[in-house]
Structures are given as structure tokens and as C-alpha cells.
């Protein structure tokens, strides 16, 4: 019998097809009907590899997966995988760093442009009013050129955002736990304190992983420090921002608007007040959703799965497991 690779119920059919094409010679790929239903738990019991999308993988699930050798995160964020619990059980945790940074950076710039050039209002205007009014009556937008972009978290994705923003002739400042001297030299980005960044930026863009330290990194105090004309862009994780405080900030005009790809609760419930606001642009956690990037993600994930199933350590281990080699043969 071939080993079982169990994948999230959330994947699109074309991605499921790519998983099957890349693995079917050595494994059986099983898309789950749902997460944690009794039928799914039956599949998980026999799984050697699990590929979650945004579902939580913790002790409760691992207990049902005695044969598991790897949890292969389809993405770069692994805040919903309990790495410690996996490590205790000798389960590898892999992810897909690097290959998706450009896609997230492109969406970040797209959100900035949508807000600064009022693209959403412009689109609605053309569809409903332009023919009657004759003039383009939507308020003027703003240039990106000359504006200050404050990047919080200048890692792989933050850097790609900085590169693109520099191409738009923006000034880029950043705050991070670590100074990035090479980027300062090569890209002309400037390190500042978080407070300085919030007080001076025209756009504040978040590129940190969700950890206990970054949860609610942006809450009322930080939002109140931002300029009234500034925009907040979040393509990282919803919980990095205190969403209730953000709603107040948007409603009461502490900031001008926000571009959000990630939310506290996903999918966003229909009664979330953000859905009624005009000064926000919202996208459904789709920063990596391009044909090219998703293909690369499948290739990266499946390459590591092939390695694990043939007894080799995977290439893209999460940092907490770097250098670890588990005796995965024992689980057969
Ligand atoms: C990531 O890479 O973590 C994105 O959120 C897509 O899963």
C-alpha cells in the first residue's frame, strides 16, 4: 500500500490535481472532506503526511495521527501549527519560504495603489454614474512618489515590498527586531523606532509572522500614533492588528483607510463592520494566489514530501526544527 498524503479540504481542484500529478507514483493523495470530522480523522489516522491550509494542527489532531512523519504547511506562515508538539512526536514541520515573497509584495503594492488612486470608488463610479455626470467626479487621489512607506518586519517579504516601493520613488523606513544593514546600504531604507515609523509614515505595511510578541502589535495606542492621512496595509496575519481598534480608527478617522488581505476571523463573517466601510480595500487572504506562485508552492511542498517519504530530511524545515533529523522509519 502506498503511504497516504492527506491534504486540506480547502484546496482548489487544480491544486489537488497538481499534488496528485507530482506524488501519485509514490503516494496516495487524499483531500479531506472537512477538518476533524469523524471521516477525516479516519484518514488522518493513516496519514504519513498532512498538508494543512489554515487549519490548526495541535496536540488534539496529532493524537489521531500516530503514523505522521510531516506536517507540510502550504505557505510561509506556520502560526497555526504547534511546532513544539510536532517536534516532541518526531514530526517534521515544513513550509514554503522565499518563493512567494514577490507575490505578497505585489499584492501589498496593489492595495496601496488601490487606496491612493481610489480605484474601488473609480470602478464603481464608471459602472454607475459617469455616463450621467459626464465628469470624473471622484475626489483626487495621491501619488505614491515622495510618500513615506513604513515597513514593519523587513524579512524576505518586507524586502520585496521595499524594492518595489523604491521603484515608485517612495522613501522607505522600517522597524524590525534586527537591523538589516545590507538592505540599508543597497536599498537606501532607513531603520527607525516603531513609534517614529507610526508617526511619520504615509503607509504602514505589516510583514511580521504572528507570534505571541506580534499579536495585537498594532492596537489602539499605535493606531492613534499614525497620521490621519495614513493607510494601514496588512498582508501578514489578521491578529497582528487589534481589529476592533482598527474599526474604530477607520470609523472615527484616526487614519485614512486600510488595505487588508487578512482578518481576525476568516472567512470574514458578513456582520464584520469592515465590510460596510468605504475607506477599506479587502481581499480574501489571497496574497499568494497566482498561477505561477501556487505552482511553485506545490512543487516545493511535494519535493519535501518525497524526501520525507524516502527517509531523507526535508529541505524547508521551519527554523525551530533546523538541523533536526527524526527517525521516521520507526513509524511504519
Ligand atoms: C502564507 O504563506 O502563510 C499565506 O498566508 C498563504 O497560506
PDB file of C-alpha atoms and ligand atoms in Angstrom, residues 53-54 73-79 96 100 104 157 235-237 262 285 287-289 294 297, ligand 1:
ATOM      1  CA  UNK A  53      -4.047  25.233   4.568  1.00  0.00           C
ATOM      2  CA  UNK A  54      -5.053  27.416   7.510  1.00  0.00           C
ATOM      3  CA  UNK A  73       2.449  23.894   5.532  1.00  0.00           C
ATOM      4  CA  UNK A  74       1.300  25.250   2.202  1.00  0.00           C
ATOM      5  CA  UNK A  75       2.601  28.759   2.830  1.00  0.00           C
ATOM      6  CA  UNK A  76       5.217  30.644   4.785  1.00  0.00           C
ATOM      7  CA  UNK A  77       3.215  31.354   7.959  1.00  0.00           C
ATOM      8  CA  UNK A  78       3.032  28.422  10.362  1.00  0.00           C
ATOM      9  CA  UNK A  79       1.361  30.121  13.311  1.00  0.00           C
ATOM     10  CA  UNK A  96       7.466  27.401   1.716  1.00  0.00           C
ATOM     11  CA  UNK A 100       6.060  33.533  -2.543  1.00  0.00           C
ATOM     12  CA  UNK A 104       2.775  39.015  -1.427  1.00  0.00           C
ATOM     13  CA  UNK A 157       8.595  39.741   2.095  1.00  0.00           C
ATOM     14  CA  UNK A 235      -0.975  41.075   4.273  1.00  0.00           C
ATOM     15  CA  UNK A 236       0.560  39.203   7.235  1.00  0.00           C
ATOM     16  CA  UNK A 237      -1.948  37.810   9.739  1.00  0.00           C
ATOM     17  CA  UNK A 262      -6.034  39.012   6.354  1.00  0.00           C
ATOM     18  CA  UNK A 285      -6.316  36.131   2.077  1.00  0.00           C
ATOM     19  CA  UNK A 287      -1.619  37.271  -1.464  1.00  0.00           C
ATOM     20  CA  UNK A 288      -0.104  34.071  -2.889  1.00  0.00           C
ATOM     21  CA  UNK A 289      -2.968  33.324  -5.261  1.00  0.00           C
ATOM     22  CA  UNK A 294       0.791  28.359  -6.395  1.00  0.00           C
ATOM     23  CA  UNK A 297       4.343  26.188  -3.780  1.00  0.00           C
TER      24      UNK A 297
HETATM   25  C1  LIG B   1       1.230  32.060   3.828  1.00  0.00           C
HETATM   26  O1  LIG B   1       2.163  31.914   3.040  1.00  0.00           O
HETATM   27  O2  LIG B   1       1.307  31.733   5.013  1.00  0.00           O
HETATM   28  C2  LIG B   1      -0.036  32.605   3.289  1.00  0.00           C
HETATM   29  O3  LIG B   1      -0.861  33.065   4.290  1.00  0.00           O
HETATM   30  C3  LIG B   1      -0.733  31.572   2.442  1.00  0.00           C
HETATM   31  O4  LIG B   1      -1.034  30.443   3.154  1.00  0.00           O
END
